[in-house]
Tab-separated table of C-alpha atoms and ligand atoms in Angstrom:
chain	number	residue	atom	x	y	z
A	1	MET	CA	5.371	27.456	-47.131
A	2	ARG	CA	2.390	28.141	-44.914
A	3	THR	CA	0.499	25.061	-46.013
A	4	LYS	CA	3.587	22.924	-45.490
A	5	GLU	CA	3.938	24.137	-41.919
A	6	ALA	CA	0.290	23.525	-41.246
A	7	LEU	CA	0.583	20.083	-42.738
A	8	ALA	CA	3.601	19.333	-40.583
A	9	LYS	CA	1.699	20.486	-37.519
A	10	ILE	CA	-1.279	18.315	-38.323
A	11	LEU	CA	0.990	15.379	-38.976
A	12	CYS	CA	2.733	15.980	-35.690
A	13	LEU	CA	-0.558	16.138	-33.786
A	14	PHE	CA	-1.646	12.996	-35.502
A	15	CYS	CA	1.550	11.238	-34.388
A	16	ILE	CA	1.064	12.360	-30.802
A	17	CYS	CA	-2.495	11.058	-30.881
A	18	LEU	CA	-1.332	7.792	-32.325
A	19	LEU	CA	1.341	7.483	-29.692
A	20	PHE	CA	-1.214	8.066	-26.980
A	21	ILE	CA	-3.592	5.477	-28.358
A	22	VAL	CA	-0.821	2.941	-28.722
A	23	LYS	CA	0.314	3.569	-25.182
A	24	SER	CA	-3.194	3.201	-23.794
A	25	GLU	CA	-3.839	0.034	-25.705
A	26	ASN	CA	-0.610	-1.329	-24.336
A	27	GLU	CA	-1.775	-0.578	-20.828
A	28	ILE	CA	-4.877	-2.578	-21.527
A	29	ASN	CA	-3.023	-5.440	-23.036
A	30	THR	CA	-0.879	-5.519	-19.910
A	31	ALA	CA	-4.001	-5.594	-17.757
A	32	TYR	CA	-5.330	-8.245	-20.028
A	33	ASP	CA	-2.241	-10.408	-20.264
A	34	THR	CA	-1.522	-10.524	-16.551
A	35	GLY	CA	-5.011	-11.859	-16.008
A	36	ASN	CA	-5.047	-14.383	-18.784
A	37	LYS	CA	-1.604	-15.626	-19.589
A	38	ASP	CA	-2.936	-18.497	-21.626
A	39	LYS	CA	-5.525	-16.538	-23.604
A	40	THR	CA	-3.510	-13.796	-25.266
A	41	THR	CA	-4.488	-15.164	-28.658
A	42	PHE	CA	-7.983	-13.747	-28.185
A	43	ALA	CA	-6.554	-10.323	-27.450
A	44	GLU	CA	-4.830	-10.433	-30.791
A	45	ALA	CA	-7.784	-11.796	-32.686
A	46	LYS	CA	-10.674	-9.790	-31.235
A	47	ALA	CA	-10.995	-6.245	-29.957
A	48	VAL	CA	-11.191	-6.072	-26.192
A	49	ARG	CA	-14.577	-5.115	-24.761
A	50	TYR	CA	-15.213	-3.474	-21.417
A	51	LEU	CA	-17.734	-4.397	-18.777
A	52	LEU	CA	-18.682	-1.753	-16.227
A	53	TYR	CA	-21.032	-2.279	-13.319
A	54	ASP	CA	-22.362	-0.656	-10.195
A	55	VAL	CA	-24.390	-1.652	-7.160
A	56	ASN	CA	-27.591	-0.130	-5.786
A	57	PRO	CA	-26.577	3.127	-4.054
A	58	GLY	CA	-28.024	1.962	-0.700
A	59	GLU	CA	-25.640	-0.982	-0.364
A	60	GLY	CA	-22.606	-0.910	1.931
A	61	PHE	CA	-18.954	-1.618	1.328
A	62	ASN	CA	-18.987	-5.318	2.096
A	63	LEU	CA	-21.985	-6.292	0.009
A	64	ARG	CA	-20.277	-4.393	-2.802
A	65	ARG	CA	-17.261	-6.625	-2.338
A	66	ASP	CA	-19.599	-9.587	-2.685
A	67	VAL	CA	-21.074	-8.238	-5.938
A	68	TYR	CA	-17.543	-7.771	-7.276
A	69	MET	CA	-17.039	-11.528	-6.916
A	70	ARG	CA	-20.167	-12.265	-8.968
A	71	VAL	CA	-19.199	-9.865	-11.757
A	72	ALA	CA	-15.564	-10.958	-11.706
A	73	ASN	CA	-16.621	-14.530	-12.325
A	74	LEU	CA	-18.918	-13.391	-15.115
A	75	VAL	CA	-15.917	-11.687	-16.741
A	76	LYS	CA	-13.912	-14.849	-16.281
A	77	PHE	CA	-16.691	-16.808	-17.968
A	78	LEU	CA	-16.905	-14.285	-20.843
A	79	ASN	CA	-13.175	-14.628	-21.387
A	80	GLU	CA	-13.619	-18.266	-22.267
A	81	ASP	CA	-15.009	-16.947	-25.577
A	82	GLU	CA	-14.203	-13.247	-25.916
A	83	PRO	CA	-11.688	-10.842	-24.407
A	84	TRP	CA	-13.468	-8.665	-21.829
A	85	VAL	CA	-11.900	-6.352	-19.282
A	86	LEU	CA	-13.706	-5.423	-16.087
A	87	VAL	CA	-13.743	-1.699	-15.340
A	88	LEU	CA	-13.666	-1.193	-11.577
A	89	PRO	CA	-16.396	1.186	-10.364
A	90	PRO	CA	-14.865	4.069	-8.389
A	91	TRP	CA	-15.843	4.029	-4.717
A	92	GLY	CA	-17.854	6.850	-3.291
A	93	ARG	CA	-20.943	8.315	-1.685
A	94	LEU	CA	-21.563	5.250	0.428
A	95	TYR	CA	-24.282	5.571	3.014
A	96	HIS	CA	-21.920	4.746	5.890
A	97	TRP	CA	-19.050	6.915	4.712
A	98	GLN	CA	-20.056	10.289	5.927
A	99	ARG	CA	-17.195	11.634	7.964
A	100	ASP	CA	-16.931	15.344	7.042
A	101	VAL	CA	-15.048	15.169	3.754
A	102	GLU	CA	-16.751	14.085	0.563
A	103	GLN	CA	-15.507	10.624	-0.353
A	104	ILE	CA	-15.860	10.060	-4.087
A	105	LYS	CA	-13.854	8.891	-7.104
A	106	ILE	CA	-11.771	6.596	-4.908
A	107	PRO	CA	-9.863	4.133	-7.097
A	108	TRP	CA	-9.715	0.455	-6.207
A	109	LYS	CA	-5.969	0.583	-5.649
A	110	THR	CA	-6.655	2.582	-2.488
A	111	PHE	CA	-8.225	-0.532	-0.978
A	112	PHE	CA	-7.100	-3.562	-2.952
A	113	ASP	CA	-4.001	-4.982	-4.574
A	114	LEU	CA	-4.667	-4.702	-8.301
A	115	ASP	CA	-1.981	-7.207	-9.271
A	116	SER	CA	-3.760	-9.796	-7.158
A	117	LEU	CA	-7.125	-9.007	-8.740
A	118	ARG	CA	-5.465	-9.349	-12.144
A	119	GLN	CA	-4.334	-12.844	-11.387
A	120	HIS	CA	-8.010	-13.727	-11.503
A	121	ILE	CA	-9.386	-11.537	-14.316
A	122	PRO	CA	-8.307	-8.487	-16.346
A	123	VAL	CA	-9.343	-5.291	-14.557
A	124	ILE	CA	-8.677	-1.589	-14.985
A	125	GLU	CA	-9.595	1.486	-13.013
A	126	PHE	CA	-12.361	3.708	-14.378
A	127	GLU	CA	-9.919	6.581	-14.964
A	128	ASP	CA	-7.755	4.339	-17.101
A	129	TYR	CA	-10.808	3.263	-19.052
A	130	LEU	CA	-11.548	6.935	-19.779
A	131	LYS	CA	-7.967	7.424	-20.940
A	132	VAL	CA	-8.207	4.465	-23.268
A	133	ARG	CA	-11.432	5.715	-24.795
A	134	GLY	CA	-10.037	9.219	-25.115
A	135	GLU	CA	-13.615	10.414	-24.782
A	136	PRO	CA	-15.872	10.211	-21.709
A	137	VAL	CA	-18.204	7.707	-23.263
A	138	ILE	CA	-19.928	4.464	-22.366
A	139	ASP	CA	-21.590	2.739	-25.283
A	140	GLU	CA	-24.494	0.856	-23.784
A	141	VAL	CA	-26.205	0.863	-20.402
A	142	TYR	CA	-28.531	-1.890	-19.190
A	143	TYR	CA	-30.118	-0.917	-15.944
A	144	LEU	CA	-30.912	-4.170	-14.159
A	145	GLN	CA	-34.227	-4.535	-12.395
A	146	GLY	CA	-36.621	-7.254	-11.323
A	147	PHE	CA	-39.695	-8.307	-13.277
A	148	LYS	CA	-42.913	-6.352	-12.935
A	149	GLY	CA	-45.101	-7.788	-10.214
A	150	GLY	CA	-42.232	-9.573	-8.485
A	151	TRP	CA	-41.915	-13.294	-8.937
A	152	THR	CA	-43.874	-16.358	-8.033
A	153	HIS	CA	-41.462	-19.034	-9.133
A	154	TRP	CA	-37.773	-19.079	-9.888
A	155	GLU	CA	-36.793	-19.245	-13.525
A	156	GLU	CA	-33.786	-17.776	-15.297
A	157	LYS	CA	-34.975	-15.093	-17.686
A	158	LEU	CA	-34.183	-11.621	-18.956
A	159	ASN	CA	-36.014	-9.129	-21.108
A	160	ILE	CA	-35.661	-5.525	-22.170
A	161	THR	CA	-38.710	-3.853	-20.695
A	162	GLU	CA	-39.969	-0.489	-19.537
A	163	CYS	CA	-38.161	0.932	-16.500
A	164	LEU	CA	-39.932	0.076	-13.288
A	165	ASP	CA	-38.151	2.906	-11.457
A	166	SER	CA	-39.890	6.118	-12.548
A	167	ARG	CA	-36.546	7.930	-12.344
A	168	SER	CA	-34.809	5.264	-14.473
A	169	GLY	CA	-32.118	5.118	-11.831
A	170	GLY	CA	-31.244	8.755	-12.476
A	171	PHE	CA	-30.447	8.250	-16.190
A	172	ARG	CA	-31.875	10.989	-18.412
A	173	GLN	CA	-31.410	11.972	-22.029
A	174	ASP	CA	-30.127	15.433	-22.921
A	175	ASP	CA	-31.056	17.491	-25.984
A	176	ASP	CA	-28.336	15.826	-28.023
A	177	GLY	CA	-29.729	12.406	-27.239
A	178	ARG	CA	-26.883	11.556	-24.880
A	179	TRP	CA	-27.671	9.706	-21.680
A	180	ARG	CA	-26.527	11.609	-18.620
A	181	HIS	CA	-25.991	10.357	-15.097
A	182	TRP	CA	-23.904	10.976	-11.996
A	183	PHE	CA	-21.459	8.288	-13.222
A	184	PHE	CA	-19.456	7.932	-10.000
A	185	GLY	CA	-18.933	11.705	-9.916
A	186	TYR	CA	-17.632	11.868	-13.499
A	187	GLU	CA	-20.503	13.921	-14.789
A	188	GLU	CA	-18.811	14.664	-18.112
A	189	VAL	CA	-19.352	11.021	-19.029
A	190	TYR	CA	-22.309	10.165	-21.232
A	191	ALA	CA	-23.811	6.981	-22.582
A	192	LYS	CA	-24.964	6.422	-26.123
A	193	LYS	CA	-27.690	3.926	-25.409
A	194	PHE	CA	-29.819	3.143	-22.372
A	195	ALA	CA	-32.402	0.465	-21.590
A	196	CYS	CA	-33.862	-1.283	-18.573
A	197	LEU	CA	-33.267	-4.993	-18.398
A	198	SER	CA	-35.503	-7.141	-16.239
A	199	TYR	CA	-33.398	-9.929	-14.855
A	200	MET	CA	-33.803	-13.070	-12.855
A	201	GLY	CA	-30.778	-15.296	-12.883
A	202	HIS	CA	-27.237	-16.081	-11.960
A	203	ALA	CA	-24.447	-13.830	-13.190
A	204	GLY	CA	-23.336	-16.271	-15.883
A	205	PHE	CA	-26.820	-16.209	-17.415
A	206	ILE	CA	-26.222	-12.730	-18.870
A	207	LYS	CA	-23.240	-13.922	-20.922
A	208	PRO	CA	-25.123	-14.764	-24.176
A	209	PHE	CA	-26.920	-11.421	-23.983
A	210	LEU	CA	-23.625	-9.535	-23.623
A	211	MET	CA	-22.040	-11.510	-26.449
A	212	HIS	CA	-24.892	-11.498	-28.943
A	213	ASN	CA	-27.299	-8.685	-28.069
A	214	THR	CA	-24.780	-5.915	-27.384
A	215	THR	CA	-22.251	-4.537	-29.833
A	216	GLY	CA	-20.648	-1.490	-28.156
A	217	ARG	CA	-17.064	-1.578	-26.958
A	218	SER	CA	-18.295	-0.961	-23.439
A	219	VAL	CA	-21.377	-2.148	-21.615
A	220	TYR	CA	-22.403	-0.798	-18.223
A	221	ILE	CA	-24.728	-2.726	-15.904
A	222	PRO	CA	-25.874	-0.748	-12.873
A	223	GLN	CA	-27.675	-2.674	-10.085
A	224	ALA	CA	-25.438	-5.680	-10.688
A	225	GLU	CA	-26.590	-7.169	-7.377
A	226	GLU	CA	-29.660	-8.371	-9.301
A	227	MET	CA	-27.371	-11.096	-10.637
A	228	LEU	CA	-26.834	-13.937	-8.222
A	229	HIS	CA	-23.649	-15.842	-7.505
A	230	ASP	CA	-23.220	-18.616	-10.011
A	231	ARG	CA	-22.275	-20.917	-7.157
A	232	TYR	CA	-22.064	-19.326	-3.747
A	233	GLY	CA	-19.304	-20.705	-1.579
A	234	HIS	CA	-17.824	-22.933	-4.273
A	235	LYS	CA	-14.418	-22.994	-5.971
A	236	GLY	CA	-15.049	-19.997	-8.252
A	237	TYR	CA	-16.417	-17.945	-5.386
A	238	TRP	CA	-13.285	-18.565	-3.361
A	239	GLU	CA	-10.975	-17.881	-6.277
A	240	ALA	CA	-12.530	-14.463	-6.739
A	241	ARG	CA	-12.488	-13.925	-2.987
A	242	ARG	CA	-8.851	-14.934	-2.605
A	243	SER	CA	-7.849	-12.536	-5.367
A	244	MET	CA	-9.277	-9.616	-3.364
A	245	VAL	CA	-6.092	-9.046	-1.410
A	246	PHE	CA	-6.122	-5.807	0.565
A	247	ALA	CA	-3.732	-3.062	-0.540
A	248	LYS	CA	-0.302	-3.427	1.027
A	249	HIS	CA	-0.322	0.053	2.563
A	250	LEU	CA	-3.418	-0.903	4.596
A	251	ARG	CA	-2.094	-4.308	5.603
A	252	ASP	CA	1.103	-2.622	6.751
A	253	ILE	CA	-0.790	-0.247	9.022
A	254	GLY	CA	-2.730	-3.157	10.502
A	255	ASP	CA	0.443	-5.207	10.986
A	256	GLU	CA	2.169	-2.331	12.699
A	257	PHE	CA	-0.743	-1.966	15.097
A	258	ARG	CA	-0.704	-5.702	15.814
A	259	ALA	CA	2.993	-5.676	16.589
A	260	LYS	CA	2.840	-2.556	18.722
A	261	HIS	CA	-0.250	-3.255	20.821
A	262	LEU	CA	-1.254	-6.871	20.435
A	263	THR	CA	2.069	-8.799	20.484
A	264	SER	CA	1.088	-10.214	17.141
A	265	THR	CA	3.419	-10.954	14.232
A	266	ASP	CA	2.910	-13.273	11.275
A	267	GLN	CA	5.956	-15.366	12.098
A	268	GLU	CA	4.742	-16.044	15.634
A	269	ASP	CA	1.105	-16.416	14.664
A	270	ASN	CA	1.578	-18.565	11.529
A	271	THR	CA	-0.255	-16.099	9.344
A	272	VAL	CA	2.346	-15.224	6.713
A	273	LEU	CA	0.550	-14.118	3.554
A	274	GLU	CA	1.666	-15.715	0.292
A	275	ASP	CA	0.774	-15.203	-3.363
A	276	TRP	CA	-2.924	-16.123	-3.303
A	277	THR	CA	-2.653	-18.392	-6.322
A	278	LYS	CA	-0.220	-20.584	-4.388
A	279	MET	CA	-1.427	-20.157	-0.837
A	280	ARG	CA	-3.250	-23.175	0.495
A	281	ARG	CA	-3.488	-23.410	4.254
A	282	LYS	CA	-5.007	-26.218	6.209
A	283	HIS	CA	-7.584	-25.443	8.871
A	284	GLY	CA	-5.902	-24.835	12.180
A	285	GLU	CA	-2.478	-23.991	10.775
A	286	ALA	CA	-2.922	-20.337	11.645
A	287	LYS	CA	-2.590	-19.669	15.325
A	288	GLY	CA	-3.346	-15.955	15.423
A	289	GLY	CA	-2.225	-13.271	17.835
A	290	PRO	CA	-2.886	-13.477	21.587
A	291	TYR	CA	-6.115	-11.502	21.516
A	292	ILE	CA	-9.849	-11.890	21.024
A	293	ALA	CA	-11.302	-9.812	18.210
A	294	ILE	CA	-14.915	-8.792	18.004
A	295	HIS	CA	-16.880	-7.028	15.338
A	296	LEU	CA	-19.329	-4.899	17.226
A	297	ARG	CA	-21.792	-3.614	14.656
A	298	ARG	CA	-23.799	-0.619	15.911
A	299	ARG	CA	-25.417	2.461	14.349
A	300	ASP	CA	-27.998	1.559	11.668
A	301	TYR	CA	-27.938	-2.119	12.703
A	302	LEU	CA	-29.378	-1.240	16.083
A	303	TRP	CA	-32.645	-0.290	14.408
A	304	ALA	CA	-33.022	-3.229	12.105
A	305	ARG	CA	-31.667	-6.035	14.272
A	306	LYS	CA	-32.155	-4.876	17.813
A	307	ASP	CA	-32.936	-8.305	19.262
A	308	GLU	CA	-30.035	-10.066	17.575
A	309	LEU	CA	-27.361	-7.675	18.816
A	310	PRO	CA	-25.975	-7.606	22.352
A	311	SER	CA	-26.072	-4.493	24.508
A	312	LEU	CA	-22.635	-3.028	25.191
A	313	LYS	CA	-22.754	-4.581	28.633
A	314	GLY	CA	-23.898	-7.905	27.204
A	315	ALA	CA	-21.048	-7.874	24.697
A	316	ALA	CA	-18.528	-7.118	27.452
A	317	LYS	CA	-19.852	-9.978	29.547
A	318	HIS	CA	-19.493	-12.383	26.644
A	319	VAL	CA	-15.960	-11.182	25.870
A	320	LYS	CA	-14.906	-11.689	29.492
A	321	LYS	CA	-15.979	-15.314	29.256
A	322	LEU	CA	-13.955	-15.730	26.075
A	323	LEU	CA	-10.852	-14.179	27.649
A	324	LYS	CA	-11.122	-16.645	30.472
A	325	LYS	CA	-11.778	-19.623	28.230
A	326	TYR	CA	-8.809	-18.884	25.972
A	327	ASP	CA	-6.602	-17.529	28.735
A	328	LEU	CA	-6.050	-14.185	27.047
A	329	LEU	CA	-5.833	-10.595	28.220
A	330	LYS	CA	-6.252	-8.456	25.135
A	331	VAL	CA	-9.289	-7.554	23.077
A	332	TYR	CA	-9.431	-5.891	19.695
A	333	VAL	CA	-12.670	-4.111	18.882
A	334	ALA	CA	-13.641	-3.469	15.275
A	335	THR	CA	-16.677	-1.272	15.441
A	336	ASP	CA	-18.623	1.530	13.857
A	337	ALA	CA	-19.691	2.658	17.346
A	338	PRO	CA	-19.405	6.319	18.239
A	339	LYS	CA	-16.727	7.174	20.793
A	340	GLU	CA	-19.110	7.273	23.785
A	341	GLU	CA	-20.355	3.754	23.091
A	342	TYR	CA	-16.833	2.441	22.734
A	343	GLU	CA	-15.861	4.127	26.022
A	344	GLU	CA	-18.871	2.573	27.711
A	345	PHE	CA	-17.908	-0.861	26.392
A	346	LYS	CA	-14.370	-0.387	27.692
A	347	SER	CA	-15.599	0.721	31.104
A	348	TYR	CA	-16.977	-2.776	31.812
A	349	PHE	CA	-13.448	-4.200	31.945
A	350	LYS	CA	-11.016	-3.938	34.804
A	351	LYS	CA	-8.054	-6.145	34.001
A	352	ALA	CA	-8.307	-6.740	30.280
A	353	GLU	CA	-6.702	-4.423	27.728
A	354	ILE	CA	-9.144	-3.157	25.117
A	355	TYR	CA	-7.915	-1.775	21.785
A	356	ARG	CA	-9.406	0.018	18.846
A	357	TYR	CA	-7.602	1.395	15.809
A	358	GLU	CA	-7.946	5.146	15.540
A	359	PRO	CA	-6.467	6.736	12.429
A	360	THR	CA	-4.476	9.932	12.473
A	361	GLU	CA	-5.922	12.689	10.345
A	362	GLU	CA	-3.244	12.038	7.760
A	363	VAL	CA	-4.101	8.352	7.460
A	364	PHE	CA	-7.793	9.125	7.332
A	365	ASN	CA	-7.365	11.686	4.579
A	366	LYS	CA	-5.421	9.199	2.521
A	367	TYR	CA	-7.494	6.079	2.976
A	368	LYS	CA	-10.904	7.332	4.105
A	369	ASP	CA	-13.622	5.286	5.813
A	370	GLY	CA	-13.094	2.348	3.457
A	371	GLY	CA	-9.412	2.117	4.320
A	372	ILE	CA	-10.103	2.281	8.049
A	373	ALA	CA	-12.737	-0.437	7.709
A	374	ILE	CA	-10.167	-2.646	5.971
A	375	ILE	CA	-7.531	-2.014	8.649
A	376	ASP	CA	-10.132	-3.065	11.247
A	377	GLN	CA	-10.950	-6.186	9.267
A	378	TRP	CA	-7.303	-7.050	8.819
A	379	ILE	CA	-6.508	-6.784	12.526
A	380	ALA	CA	-9.650	-8.713	13.481
A	381	ALA	CA	-8.743	-11.402	10.937
A	382	HIS	CA	-5.469	-12.093	12.753
A	383	ALA	CA	-6.882	-12.692	16.237
A	384	ARG	CA	-6.699	-16.063	17.960
A	385	TYR	CA	-10.505	-16.029	18.215
A	386	PHE	CA	-13.096	-13.971	16.365
A	387	THR	CA	-16.730	-13.270	17.035
A	388	GLY	CA	-18.924	-11.011	14.932
A	389	SER	CA	-22.373	-9.506	14.591
A	390	HIS	CA	-25.476	-11.267	13.284
A	391	VAL	CA	-25.701	-11.352	9.444
A	392	SER	CA	-23.263	-8.502	8.970
A	393	THR	CA	-21.410	-8.680	5.666
A	394	PHE	CA	-18.585	-6.833	7.450
A	395	SER	CA	-18.270	-9.846	9.791
A	396	PHE	CA	-18.619	-12.302	6.893
A	397	ARG	CA	-15.668	-10.793	5.029
A	398	ILE	CA	-13.531	-11.111	8.188
A	399	GLN	CA	-14.523	-14.762	8.452
A	400	GLU	CA	-13.452	-15.347	4.850
A	401	GLU	CA	-10.138	-13.623	5.460
A	402	ARG	CA	-9.558	-16.018	8.353
A	403	GLU	CA	-10.405	-19.002	6.156
A	404	ILE	CA	-7.768	-17.850	3.689
A	405	LEU	CA	-5.232	-17.478	6.502
A	406	GLY	CA	-5.987	-21.007	7.735
A	407	PHE	CA	-7.751	-20.658	11.072
A	408	ASP	CA	-9.743	-23.385	12.754
A	409	PRO	CA	-13.393	-22.660	11.787
A	410	GLU	CA	-14.382	-22.971	15.440
A	411	MET	CA	-12.301	-19.876	16.134
A	412	THR	CA	-13.912	-17.937	13.278
A	413	PHE	CA	-17.593	-18.635	12.655
A	414	ASN	CA	-19.002	-17.108	15.793
A	415	ARG	CA	-21.335	-14.299	16.584
A	416	MET	CA	-22.463	-12.478	19.681
A	417	CYS	CA	-26.026	-13.121	20.791
A	418	GLY	CA	-28.715	-10.652	21.800
A	419	ASP	CA	-29.088	-10.228	25.577
A	420	LYS	CA	-32.364	-12.167	25.650
A	421	ASP	CA	-31.149	-15.124	23.624
A	422	GLN	CA	-27.860	-16.378	25.037
A	423	ASP	CA	-28.028	-19.564	23.021
A	424	CYS	CA	-28.489	-17.999	19.606
A	425	GLU	CA	-27.836	-19.786	16.341
A	426	GLN	CA	-24.249	-19.431	15.193
A	427	PRO	CA	-23.261	-18.490	11.628
A	428	THR	CA	-23.009	-21.117	8.901
A	429	LYS	CA	-19.459	-22.337	8.460
A	430	TRP	CA	-18.729	-21.320	4.862
A	431	THR	CA	-15.318	-22.914	4.826
A	432	ILE	CA	-12.785	-22.360	2.062
A	433	ILE	CA	-12.824	-24.555	-1.040
A	434	TYR	CA	-9.881	-24.859	-3.449
A	435	ASP	CA	-10.973	-27.453	-6.009
B	501	GDP	N1	-14.078	0.995	10.597
B	501	GDP	C1	-15.158	0.253	10.770
B	501	GDP	N2	-16.266	0.516	10.068
B	501	GDP	C2	-17.345	-0.268	10.270
B	501	GDP	C3	-17.335	-1.340	11.173
B	501	GDP	N3	-18.538	-1.927	11.126
B	501	GDP	C4	-19.273	-1.249	10.228
B	501	GDP	N4	-18.547	-0.231	9.694
B	501	GDP	C5	-18.963	0.753	8.680
B	501	GDP	O1	-20.298	0.507	8.341
B	501	GDP	C6	-20.382	-0.117	7.054
B	501	GDP	C7	-21.258	-1.342	7.183
B	501	GDP	O2	-21.778	-1.662	5.958
B	501	GDP	P1	-21.450	-3.041	5.236
B	501	GDP	O3	-20.054	-2.993	4.807
B	501	GDP	O4	-22.509	-3.172	4.226
B	501	GDP	O5	-21.635	-4.179	6.307
B	501	GDP	P2	-23.003	-4.635	7.032
B	501	GDP	O6	-24.003	-3.528	6.849
B	501	GDP	O7	-22.597	-4.843	8.453
B	501	GDP	O8	-23.464	-5.886	6.375
B	501	GDP	C8	-18.950	-0.502	6.682
B	501	GDP	O9	-18.726	-0.504	5.326
B	501	GDP	C9	-18.152	0.556	7.408
B	501	GDP	O10	-18.129	1.744	6.677
B	501	GDP	C10	-16.149	-1.604	11.906
B	501	GDP	O11	-16.049	-2.521	12.701
B	501	GDP	N5	-15.096	-0.766	11.665
B	502	NAG	C1	-31.141	-11.297	-28.159
B	502	NAG	O1	-30.977	-11.625	-29.501
B	502	NAG	C2	-31.705	-12.762	-29.864
B	502	NAG	C3	-31.304	-13.122	-31.295
B	502	NAG	O2	-31.307	-12.010	-32.102
B	502	NAG	C4	-33.201	-12.480	-29.740
B	502	NAG	O3	-33.953	-13.608	-30.092
B	502	NAG	C5	-33.486	-12.117	-28.301
B	502	NAG	O4	-34.840	-11.746	-28.140
B	502	NAG	C6	-32.591	-10.993	-27.835
B	502	NAG	N1	-32.768	-10.810	-26.389
B	502	NAG	C7	-33.095	-9.650	-25.825
B	502	NAG	C8	-33.282	-9.665	-24.364
B	502	NAG	O5	-33.219	-8.641	-26.443
B	503	NAG	C1	-40.616	-9.071	-23.044
B	503	NAG	O1	-41.276	-7.852	-22.774
B	503	NAG	C2	-42.218	-7.499	-23.768
B	503	NAG	C3	-42.806	-6.149	-23.488
B	503	NAG	O2	-42.181	-5.458	-22.454
B	503	NAG	C4	-43.294	-8.557	-23.835
B	503	NAG	O3	-44.221	-8.231	-24.846
B	503	NAG	C5	-42.666	-9.895	-24.100
B	503	NAG	O4	-43.644	-10.905	-24.044
B	503	NAG	C6	-41.582	-10.196	-23.099
B	503	NAG	N1	-40.902	-11.401	-23.480
B	503	NAG	C7	-40.632	-12.376	-22.630
B	503	NAG	C8	-39.895	-13.547	-23.200
B	503	NAG	O5	-40.932	-12.328	-21.460
B	504	MG	MG1	-24.829	-3.267	4.705
């Protein structure tokens, strides 16, 4: 009797486990199928593998978005031969995100529309990856680094070598031989294998290594920024970029602000967003709302690029000229400036209306610094005219958003000059490419 009961219990547990695994695998297949409608045969034939990545801890939000595009296109390339799913690295502990609360383990769905990402490649959140594995494990880690002694000439190459970073990027082996790391704040996670991989090449160049030199179900490549864009600014770049649609809840907040303060609606401004796979605007079709938007990069940029950035007064002077030229009255300011600096900037205007988005505590707690940055970018992307800050990736991402919406490049690829160089070089026009 007893043994029968025990057996039944074990059987029952086993069934529950099985159910869970089946459910998780289904989730993955969904993630997989939505991304690759025509390639489901691979999913049936070969076990799905997972690619994880991260970016050097010092890098900001918008360079991280750029690295996503490189890795996404690598995953797309891998899927021509094998089914790989990209595991999205949770957001957190960014240098610029230091408002009071700790901001870690933020899933991508807080910032981006996952269905849109999945129309480019199969992706899942890190937490879902952990669920699928049922164990907090990553099979293999290849910590990307340069080659010893730097480089004298460009040549695509990779090699497993000693770690150049004496801390091995914070990876250390415990007594059981498991590799431990901060792992995005999931410190229960461990890796089975760790090595440093010296790398010089485009992202696609790592494909044979992943296919033939790794065998684990999951492979994690920290420092993925070591891999360059396969073709910067070309079709693939823009496909990945177009798939990075901001989360609807953030777009909605931006749209509400536009309607309320800036007399700006998509119908009026010709900026209606469509399914990115079908959207194809011509330059100049988007009109934009009746306001000038600027990206006024301050804080750490003031140290590094002092001469290329305008003073607050200089920026105000430039904006006044723009208002006159385009016969407008409103200005939207996307900025990381502290309150006092923003107030000073505002004080230089008499007639014009100056706006900045300030989140309520509730909105901030939900969407954090990353969400607020996106709301700023979204509002700035819808202005009649945009001007940004010298070589800021924050400005670059706004320019791309405007390319997707269909603005005239003349109204997009602009930057404010330093006070001493009124005639500064303007940004390269990286215009959108579809084919
Ligand atoms: N909300 C908001 N945040 C900004 C703005 N400009 C800079 N930041 C913050 O500062 C960070 C800048 O880092 P990054 O994204 O790497 O852009 P970059 O350093 O200008 O190339 C952003 O991610 C934001 O957290 C802005 O206009 N609005
Ligand atoms: C990958 O595997 C191939 C074939 O086994 C081998 O020749 C090559 O050295 C390996 N590459 C690395 C970086 O380990
Ligand atoms: C790879 O690195 C090892 C030692 O770190 C070295 O002996 C070998 O020559 C390197 N191979 C290539 C192809 O650079
Ligand atoms: Mg930065």
